């Protein structure tokens, strides 16, 4: 029997995420009740941080795929673009949604239009939504691939801005939990659950991207066959 | 020696997933009329649109009068001389009258002329002040064909004329007039490239081209066209035309102003301005919201030009297409003057000016987004407005800046 790597990765990632959720809610230590207005809601960051991490990986895949298509006209590049945009959308929405829930509990508002990190990450997610919906609205062709890849390429400029946003302009979003100096130190148990979450999300989107690239390849093959029937090639 | 008016040099073009043209070359010299013929989907319209600088190329270069106007690296330069263009989908602005449209075509050639004889020959003289939208399909096609021929009719020097299916929708009498005009223009030294299935037009051709082979033929001889018109300088044409389109259709008021006034009305329905006079950020946000909303609706002229592919006709002719730059600034100023009266019961020219700039900048960004998806098959279905929240943060920063004034 042929092993379908995509499905295996997806299932492994899903199991890992479920384990992360269980540990986050039942096992991981709680934060200090003095440090936060809503300490219980803080547990959502075991979901929020790994999904944002996975979103950044997906945005990077989107960028690489877009660049490969724009500069090399590589069909593999286009498949990476499609897979990257779908994974970016899924992970971006998970990060934005969990952030809004936490923001509502901690800050009293789910969103702050004046915070650079929130805005740039929200825009990256909207860019992914635009790429997914836009692509579905157009017939596949060189025109749509060029246009959406160009947006994917230029949109990536938001990734480094998002990354450094809380280091330069910390308005409302908390500073970095990893690699942010002394302020960002975590207890080892917290770090362990977070690490498990990050690995699980990474495996999940890797599985999604393998499957998505395969589906795009099938779609392209079907398109070629349809054209053959139409006598166009 | 005859001057070369058009050269397509090793052009390769993809449309959809297919390569429509592969390493295609063609040269058109003065006094020549080449007719592209052959079955549907062969790439005839692609050749015309490539010659008009409208399609991105995988390889090759397009030259007008021996100067590069478009290449596969994406460089687009203005042609040294105006050229005639009739697109398959007319490229007309339906809210203009026939007279206004043809005067615009003349203005692009920096000329003016009495259009009556030409309109009479096509049976359109009595409809010259009618809006294009009110004409029948055949009459609209005639206007589109005349606009393609005019740059040649106005000039003594050889001009390039590109016509895509000019005969489609024309009655027999009009096809005969068209044949006469084509023969006269060719005899006067103009170069004509036509894509058509209609064998009646083959009589005008010096060559027939099926995109593989070119076969020479002897066209009907006739008296050359006598140049009409005189020089008329015309500058800032795109800005002027944007203003004219707005003035004749009031499209900015219909789309942008209405949305802004609705926002003011909605805000007034929710809050009593005097009751929040101590909340500076909120009140200043309300003052600048109408100008921002107006911009978020987008450039109405750009949207209007997307009908009948008029935007492509303009893109082929000039580097900068008609826009609402001036209107968006003025509208921003006027709407901010109104909102400052409503919410602050005062007048501050600095905030009014900032409102104008907010309107201009927002409209400009929206136009950029609109134009960036122009290549797509279904531009209205592409969800490009999902990216407009990028403007909220800068707008909020402007609001905060205004409080410090």
XYZ file of C-alpha atoms in Angstrom:
638
model
C 0.000 0.000 0.000
C 1.266 3.450 -0.885
C 2.089 5.560 2.193
C 0.504 8.960 1.985
C 2.980 11.181 3.830
C 0.599 14.141 3.924
C -2.096 12.282 5.799
C 0.419 10.724 8.223
C 1.912 14.129 9.037
C -1.528 15.691 9.372
C -2.702 12.989 11.794
C 0.523 13.218 13.833
C 0.261 16.997 14.015
C -3.387 16.782 15.037
C -2.604 14.311 17.835
C 0.249 16.550 19.011
C -2.034 19.578 19.100
C -4.669 17.703 21.067
C -1.966 16.617 23.566
C -0.751 20.225 23.799
C -4.283 21.405 24.517
C -4.753 18.760 27.205
C -1.431 19.627 28.877
C -2.103 23.354 28.580
C -5.437 23.090 30.323
C -4.684 20.352 32.878
C -0.954 20.175 33.556
C 0.965 23.360 32.731
C 1.464 25.685 35.701
C -0.623 28.827 35.941
C 0.935 32.274 35.625
C 1.235 34.580 38.613
C -2.158 36.092 39.468
C -0.467 39.479 39.998
C 1.081 39.628 36.539
C -2.114 39.498 34.512
C -5.640 40.796 34.784
C -6.993 37.461 33.658
C -4.483 34.690 34.571
C -6.783 31.815 33.537
C -7.079 33.215 30.004
C -3.280 33.163 29.766
C -3.439 29.429 28.997
C -4.692 30.280 25.532
C -1.149 31.295 24.617
C -0.230 27.579 24.349
C -2.475 27.669 21.285
C -1.797 31.261 20.175
C 2.016 31.204 20.108
C 2.435 27.844 18.246
C -0.217 28.800 15.672
C 1.514 32.171 15.092
C 4.843 30.322 14.789
C 3.327 27.944 12.220
C 1.810 30.916 10.395
C 5.272 32.462 10.015
C 6.594 29.198 8.551
C 3.632 29.119 6.151
C 4.217 32.757 5.146
C 7.845 31.852 4.423
C 6.734 28.952 2.215
C 4.331 31.329 0.473
C 7.196 33.748 -0.143
C 9.545 31.070 -1.479
C 6.796 29.649 -3.723
C 5.871 33.118 -5.030
C 9.524 33.940 -5.749
C 10.034 30.632 -7.563
C 7.009 31.309 -9.737
C 7.814 34.963 -10.488
C 11.505 34.456 -11.244
C 11.654 30.869 -12.506
C 8.077 30.138 -13.628
C 8.405 26.941 -11.623
C 5.205 24.822 -11.345
C 6.549 23.543 -8.007
C 6.830 27.177 -6.923
C 3.155 27.715 -7.744
C 2.175 24.593 -5.781
C 4.151 25.937 -2.800
C 2.392 29.303 -3.211
C -1.042 27.632 -3.106
C -0.130 25.398 -0.146
C 1.589 28.261 1.701
C -1.344 30.653 1.295
C -3.859 28.072 2.561
C -1.702 27.138 5.555
C -1.031 30.862 6.262
C -4.745 31.533 6.277
C -5.569 28.613 8.590
C -2.775 29.345 11.086
C -3.199 33.119 10.811
C -6.910 32.863 11.634
C -6.151 30.559 14.591
C -3.578 33.025 15.947
C -5.814 36.070 15.380
C -8.883 34.401 16.854
C -7.073 33.132 19.975
C -5.398 36.541 20.362
C -8.778 38.284 20.217
C -10.203 35.957 22.883
C -7.224 36.621 25.135
C -7.293 40.363 24.400
C -10.976 40.578 25.334
C -10.254 38.899 28.688
C -6.954 40.659 29.457
C -7.290 44.136 27.919
C -11.057 44.415 27.806
C -10.954 44.782 24.002
C -10.363 42.073 21.385
C -8.470 44.351 18.991
C -6.399 47.532 19.002
C -5.975 49.310 15.684
C -3.063 51.338 17.045
C -0.869 48.300 17.859
C 1.657 47.592 15.114
C 2.028 43.846 15.853
C -1.740 43.251 15.787
C -2.155 45.260 12.588
C 0.675 43.742 10.613
C -0.224 40.184 11.621
C -3.886 40.852 10.879
C -2.888 42.194 7.458
C -0.783 39.122 6.721
C -3.825 36.980 7.488
C -5.998 39.181 5.269
C -3.376 38.864 2.532
C -3.601 35.071 2.827
C -7.415 35.311 2.717
C -7.175 37.511 -0.376
C -4.825 35.036 -2.059
C -7.064 32.039 -1.304
C -10.386 33.686 -2.224
C -8.916 35.635 -5.128
C -7.379 32.528 -6.656
C -10.703 30.700 -6.432
C -12.448 33.577 -8.203
C -10.178 33.493 -11.261
C -9.500 30.951 -13.976
C -6.051 29.426 -13.540
C -3.554 30.982 -15.899
C -0.364 32.926 -16.214
C -2.170 36.207 -15.432
C -3.614 35.051 -12.110
C -0.425 33.238 -11.083
C 1.726 36.300 -11.806
C -0.624 38.669 -9.985
C -1.086 36.567 -6.842
C 2.597 35.609 -6.674
C 3.533 39.285 -6.847
C 1.228 40.011 -3.918
C 2.759 37.036 -2.056
C 6.229 38.358 -2.749
C 5.615 41.947 -1.643
C 3.354 40.909 1.233
C 6.269 39.094 2.829
C 7.749 42.465 3.755
C 5.196 42.476 6.603
C 6.774 39.359 8.172
C 9.980 41.002 9.464
C 7.958 44.081 10.477
C 5.598 41.840 12.456
C 8.533 40.017 14.020
C 10.297 43.139 15.251
C 7.108 45.087 16.033
C 6.931 44.171 19.726
C 10.649 44.798 20.129
C 10.458 48.332 18.721
C 6.919 49.566 19.267
C 5.458 47.685 22.239
C 2.040 49.296 22.440
C -0.390 46.664 23.680
C 0.818 43.257 22.468
C 3.160 41.576 25.015
C 6.866 41.264 24.230
C 8.417 38.084 22.829
C 8.106 34.961 25.003
C 11.143 33.317 23.425
C 14.347 35.115 22.522
C 13.196 38.340 24.133
C 15.862 38.663 26.834
C 15.441 38.309 30.611
C 11.805 39.508 30.602
C 10.706 36.623 28.452
C 11.935 33.709 30.591
C 9.466 30.851 30.938
C 9.264 28.043 33.474
C 10.576 24.760 32.069
C 7.115 23.134 32.196
C 5.584 26.023 30.290
C 8.410 25.904 27.767
C 7.912 22.170 27.292
C 4.196 22.500 26.472
C 4.932 25.443 24.195
C 7.626 23.467 22.403
C 5.284 20.506 21.938
C 2.665 22.895 20.533
C 5.142 24.504 18.120
C 6.379 21.108 16.856
C 2.811 19.796 16.504
C 1.620 22.834 14.563
C 4.690 22.649 12.330
C 3.998 18.975 11.565
C 0.308 19.759 10.947
C 0.994 22.475 8.390
C 3.727 20.382 6.777
C 1.110 17.644 6.295
C -1.389 20.163 4.968
C 1.146 21.547 2.505
C 2.102 18.105 1.203
C -1.586 17.306 0.638
C -2.356 20.709 -0.874
C 0.582 20.464 -3.289
C -0.662 17.027 -4.363
C -4.203 18.320 -4.924
C -2.870 21.262 -6.983
C -0.830 18.826 -9.060
C -3.987 16.747 -9.696
C -5.876 19.914 -10.664
C -3.146 20.861 -13.120
C -3.165 17.356 -14.597
C -6.964 17.481 -14.937
C -6.727 20.888 -16.638
C -4.206 19.499 -19.139
C -6.466 16.521 -19.874
C -9.486 18.792 -20.355
C -7.492 20.937 -22.764
C -6.435 17.821 -24.625
C -10.092 16.859 -24.991
C -10.866 20.413 -26.198
C -8.068 20.041 -28.764
C -6.171 23.061 -27.400
C -2.892 21.193 -26.895
C 13.025 53.967 -48.082
C 9.711 53.114 -46.403
C 9.673 53.724 -42.649
C 8.902 50.779 -40.343
C 5.889 51.661 -38.212
C 5.547 48.457 -36.189
C 7.857 45.593 -35.346
C 7.065 42.586 -33.209
C 10.373 40.889 -32.641
C 10.390 37.267 -31.392
C 7.310 37.798 -29.251
C 6.065 34.941 -27.037
C 2.847 35.429 -25.085
C 0.902 33.196 -22.715
C -2.791 33.610 -22.077
C -4.350 31.378 -19.451
C -2.236 28.243 -19.385
C -1.547 28.230 -23.131
C 1.292 29.794 -25.105
C -0.745 31.709 -27.685
C 2.171 33.249 -29.560
C 5.562 31.625 -29.743
C 8.563 33.519 -31.107
C 6.305 35.532 -33.401
C 7.756 38.289 -35.559
C 6.010 40.791 -37.803
C 7.006 44.000 -39.469
C 4.673 46.675 -40.851
C 6.015 49.465 -43.023
C 4.321 52.620 -44.241
C 1.742 52.113 -46.987
C 1.205 48.502 -45.943
C -2.010 46.876 -44.774
C -1.556 43.456 -43.188
C -4.635 41.393 -42.435
C -4.376 38.682 -39.788
C -6.852 35.927 -40.511
C -7.561 32.382 -39.400
C -9.750 30.436 -37.034
C -10.776 31.473 -33.488
C -8.153 31.135 -30.776
C -5.237 31.405 -33.203
C -3.909 34.566 -31.536
C -5.005 37.368 -33.882
C -6.313 39.614 -31.115
C -3.240 38.752 -29.068
C -1.040 40.191 -31.841
C -3.106 43.406 -31.960
C -3.066 43.798 -28.164
C 0.646 43.010 -27.986
C 1.298 45.673 -30.625
C -0.747 48.089 -28.498
C 1.481 47.354 -25.432
C -1.367 45.735 -23.531
C -0.054 42.232 -22.899
C 2.936 41.131 -20.852
C 5.371 39.112 -22.941
C 7.425 36.067 -22.057
C 9.978 36.971 -24.718
C 10.514 39.576 -27.388
C 10.061 43.263 -27.976
C 7.530 45.591 -29.607
C 8.744 48.667 -31.473
C 6.754 51.594 -32.883
C 8.576 53.762 -35.423
C 11.779 51.806 -34.597
C 11.629 52.744 -30.874
C 11.019 50.155 -28.188
C 7.601 50.640 -26.560
C 7.286 47.361 -24.669
C 9.517 44.397 -23.917
C 9.581 41.138 -22.011
C 11.345 42.815 -19.054
C 8.137 44.774 -18.474
C 9.464 48.125 -19.739
C 6.696 50.274 -21.257
C 7.506 53.503 -23.016
C 5.173 56.009 -24.603
C 5.097 55.708 -28.389
C 6.810 58.633 -30.116
C 3.721 59.185 -32.263
C 0.024 58.585 -31.587
C -1.531 55.474 -33.089
C -5.065 54.333 -33.857
C -6.575 51.492 -31.855
C -9.894 49.691 -32.095
C -10.268 46.938 -29.514
C -12.557 43.964 -29.943
C -14.625 45.199 -26.988
C -14.808 48.825 -28.229
C -12.867 50.513 -25.380
C -15.422 53.323 -25.131
C -16.680 55.186 -22.064
C -20.484 54.783 -22.257
C -21.253 58.004 -20.381
C -19.449 60.161 -22.980
C -21.095 61.490 -26.105
C -19.765 60.516 -29.537
C -18.447 64.047 -30.000
C -16.671 64.067 -26.629
C -15.055 60.701 -27.268
C -13.776 61.567 -30.723
C -12.498 64.946 -29.505
C -10.543 63.062 -26.852
C -9.035 60.844 -29.564
C -8.036 63.984 -31.480
C -6.569 65.539 -28.324
C -4.334 62.488 -27.778
C -2.964 63.205 -31.274
C -2.541 66.893 -30.245
C -4.946 67.831 -33.052
C -8.498 69.044 -33.582
C -10.773 68.722 -36.597
C -14.298 69.031 -37.916
C -15.724 65.574 -37.321
C -18.908 66.138 -39.317
C -17.814 64.587 -42.658
C -16.516 61.436 -40.984
C -19.621 61.043 -38.824
C -21.836 61.655 -41.862
C -20.085 58.958 -43.851
C -20.952 56.414 -41.137
C -24.478 57.808 -40.601
C -23.733 59.065 -37.109
C -23.807 62.863 -37.566
C -27.321 63.202 -36.138
C -26.330 61.219 -33.019
C -23.092 63.084 -32.284
C -24.377 64.587 -29.023
C -25.873 61.309 -27.810
C -24.197 59.336 -25.077
C -22.451 56.206 -26.298
C -24.536 54.146 -23.841
C -27.680 55.201 -25.755
C -26.418 53.881 -29.113
C -27.082 50.454 -30.574
C -24.299 47.855 -30.586
C -23.559 48.506 -34.271
C -23.421 52.276 -33.758
C -21.057 51.863 -30.815
C -18.856 49.719 -33.010
C -18.772 52.450 -35.654
C -17.594 54.969 -33.030
C -14.891 52.556 -31.953
C -13.755 52.034 -35.569
C -13.693 55.789 -36.251
C -11.536 56.300 -33.124
C -9.104 53.752 -34.520
C -8.898 55.510 -37.886
C -8.725 59.126 -36.654
C -4.981 59.299 -35.804
C -4.279 58.397 -39.443
C -6.915 60.759 -40.802
C -5.446 63.681 -38.841
C -1.848 63.214 -39.877
C 0.120 63.738 -43.035
C 2.981 61.678 -41.582
C 2.585 57.884 -41.551
C 0.748 56.582 -38.506
C 0.159 53.080 -37.166
C -3.450 51.850 -37.104
C -4.457 48.696 -35.190
C -7.959 47.339 -35.740
C -9.326 44.229 -34.035
C -12.376 42.819 -35.873
C -13.428 46.299 -37.097
C -16.203 44.843 -39.284
C -18.004 42.923 -36.532
C -21.491 44.346 -36.046
C -21.222 46.752 -39.002
C -23.849 46.828 -41.743
C -22.905 46.356 -45.425
C -22.853 50.074 -46.220
C -20.537 50.783 -43.279
C -18.195 47.972 -44.296
C -17.938 49.555 -47.761
C -17.147 52.957 -46.186
C -14.577 51.267 -43.949
C -12.960 49.616 -46.983
C -12.748 52.960 -48.751
C -11.175 54.634 -45.714
C -8.678 51.784 -45.263
C -7.603 51.993 -48.917
C -7.307 55.786 -48.757
C -5.290 55.718 -45.529
C -3.013 52.993 -46.878
C -2.472 54.971 -50.075
C -1.578 58.006 -47.935
C 1.263 55.975 -46.392
C -0.240 54.892 -43.090
C 0.430 51.360 -41.845
C -2.602 49.257 -40.944
C -2.782 45.966 -39.040
C -6.199 44.306 -38.969
C -7.463 41.106 -37.361
C -10.580 39.861 -39.126
C -12.491 36.891 -40.547
C -14.302 39.024 -43.100
C -12.977 38.254 -46.590
C -14.482 41.482 -47.945
C -11.742 43.404 -46.146
C -9.064 41.253 -47.819
C -9.385 43.583 -50.838
C -7.637 46.293 -48.798
C -4.679 44.105 -47.818
C -1.149 44.256 -49.145
C -0.474 41.016 -47.229
C -2.515 38.265 -45.640
C -1.011 36.654 -42.547
C -2.326 33.505 -40.877
C 0.255 33.823 -38.070
C 2.428 31.238 -39.785
C 2.866 32.566 -43.283
C 2.522 35.917 -44.951
C 1.292 36.079 -48.530
C 1.592 39.246 -50.594
C -1.304 40.536 -52.679
C -2.227 43.501 -54.798
C -4.787 45.749 -53.108
C -7.337 47.980 -54.804
C -5.791 51.289 -55.804
C -7.418 54.582 -54.875
C -6.789 58.238 -54.176
C -4.867 58.844 -50.948
C -6.633 60.294 -47.916
C -6.407 64.080 -47.654
C -5.283 64.989 -44.148
C -7.863 66.841 -42.036
C -7.464 68.830 -38.829
C -5.011 71.266 -37.360
C -2.567 71.338 -34.469
C -4.037 71.854 -30.996
C -1.761 71.541 -27.978
C -3.245 69.569 -25.142
C -1.432 69.027 -21.835
C -2.387 67.185 -18.619
C -4.826 65.176 -20.702
C -5.299 62.342 -18.173
C -6.050 64.734 -15.322
C -8.368 66.811 -17.505
C -10.191 63.733 -18.739
C -10.598 62.418 -15.179
C -12.138 65.765 -14.260
C -14.407 65.703 -17.326
C -15.571 62.136 -16.686
C -16.388 63.103 -13.094
C -18.124 66.324 -14.080
C -20.273 64.734 -16.778
C -21.366 61.721 -14.719
C -21.094 63.006 -11.125
C -19.869 59.503 -10.389
C -17.721 60.606 -7.415
C -20.745 62.200 -5.796
C -22.860 59.172 -6.521
C -20.377 56.675 -5.075
C -17.817 58.340 -2.814
C -19.794 61.250 -1.355
C -22.863 59.188 -0.670
C -20.877 56.646 1.365
C -19.216 59.475 3.339
C -22.471 61.239 4.111
C -24.014 57.961 5.209
C -21.133 57.513 7.659
C -21.727 61.014 9.084
C -25.448 60.233 9.362
C -24.783 56.916 11.090
C -22.397 58.502 13.589
C -24.913 61.236 14.344
C -27.567 58.596 14.935
C -25.380 57.026 17.623
C -23.845 59.980 19.455
C -24.654 63.550 20.368
C -21.490 65.510 19.348
C -21.657 67.862 22.349
C -21.834 64.941 24.774
C -18.406 63.648 23.682
C -16.675 66.989 23.193
C -14.118 66.067 25.896
C -13.061 62.889 24.067
C -10.626 64.404 21.576
C -9.541 61.241 19.769
C -13.104 60.126 19.206
C -14.310 63.481 17.960
C -11.298 63.955 15.657
C -11.846 60.431 14.307
C -15.433 61.411 13.501
C -14.204 64.581 11.748
C -11.780 62.687 9.499
C -13.993 59.611 8.975
C -15.924 61.038 5.967
C -12.742 61.847 3.992
C -11.353 58.403 4.791
C -14.609 56.688 3.800
C -14.699 58.629 0.550
C -11.234 57.317 -0.301
C -12.051 53.755 0.705
C -14.782 53.607 -1.935
C -11.981 53.859 -4.499
C -11.312 55.844 -7.623
C -14.660 56.112 -9.379
C -13.090 57.069 -12.716
C -10.951 53.924 -12.680
C -14.044 51.816 -11.962
C -15.965 53.598 -14.739
C -13.166 52.974 -17.249
C -13.360 49.243 -16.637
C -16.594 49.137 -18.645
C -16.012 48.050 -22.271
C -12.262 47.842 -21.509
C -11.883 51.617 -21.884
C -9.092 51.388 -19.322
C -7.093 49.190 -21.727
C -7.680 51.635 -24.566
C -6.294 54.434 -22.355
C -3.376 52.307 -21.121
C -2.383 51.662 -24.719
C -2.492 55.349 -25.650
C -0.939 57.117 -22.657
C 1.299 56.317 -19.694
C -1.025 57.779 -17.055
C -4.722 56.915 -17.285
C -7.498 59.385 -16.302
C -7.915 59.587 -12.544
C -9.741 61.362 -9.719
C -6.679 62.913 -8.058
C -8.014 66.466 -8.033
C -11.579 65.460 -7.168
C -10.463 63.243 -4.302
C -8.470 66.086 -2.728
C -11.284 68.619 -3.159
C -13.912 66.143 -1.979
C -11.815 65.357 1.107
C -11.589 69.087 1.893
C -15.310 69.694 1.385
C -16.419 66.648 3.371
C -14.043 67.537 6.228
C -15.358 71.111 6.243
C -18.834 69.651 6.628
C -17.892 67.134 9.337
C -15.859 69.680 11.319
C -18.950 71.891 11.403
C -21.126 68.999 12.524
C -18.821 67.554 15.199
C -16.712 70.532 16.341
C -18.905 73.504 15.365
C -15.783 75.364 14.258
C -13.491 75.769 11.250
C -9.791 74.953 11.109
C -8.214 75.184 7.649
C -5.322 72.905 8.703
C -7.686 70.048 9.521
C -9.615 70.716 6.312
C -6.351 70.477 4.374
C -5.426 67.250 6.171
C -8.910 65.895 5.324
C -8.189 66.665 1.661
C -4.866 64.838 1.850
C -6.501 61.856 3.594
C -9.073 61.688 0.773
C -6.390 61.967 -1.907
C -3.979 59.455 -0.338
C -6.687 56.885 0.382
C -8.110 57.131 -3.138
C -4.590 56.872 -4.573
C -3.878 53.666 -2.603
C -7.203 52.166 -3.633
C -6.495 52.991 -7.274
C -3.116 51.298 -6.964
C -4.839 48.164 -5.635
C -7.495 48.333 -8.383
C -4.869 48.657 -11.114
C -2.649 45.908 -9.720
C -5.297 43.306 -10.502
C -6.035 44.615 -13.998
C -4.498 41.611 -15.740
C -6.938 39.194 -14.159
C -9.844 37.778 -16.106
C -12.459 38.784 -13.490
C -11.221 41.967 -11.840
C -14.441 42.613 -9.933
C -14.388 39.188 -8.278
C -10.920 39.290 -6.804
C -11.466 40.438 -3.151
C -8.715 43.056 -3.457
C -10.464 45.218 -0.865
C -9.518 42.687 1.792
C -6.186 44.518 1.832
C -7.629 47.967 2.577
C -7.361 47.619 6.413
C -3.681 48.437 5.847
C -4.861 52.059 5.719
C -6.524 52.094 9.148
C -3.319 52.426 11.196
C -1.965 55.395 9.167
C -5.379 57.041 9.373
C -5.458 56.566 13.168
C -1.989 58.146 13.342
C -3.230 61.148 11.335
C -6.176 61.482 13.730
C -3.802 61.529 16.703
C -1.603 64.088 14.942
C -4.599 66.368 14.321
C -5.313 66.514 18.056
C -1.924 68.119 18.594
C -2.739 70.989 16.214
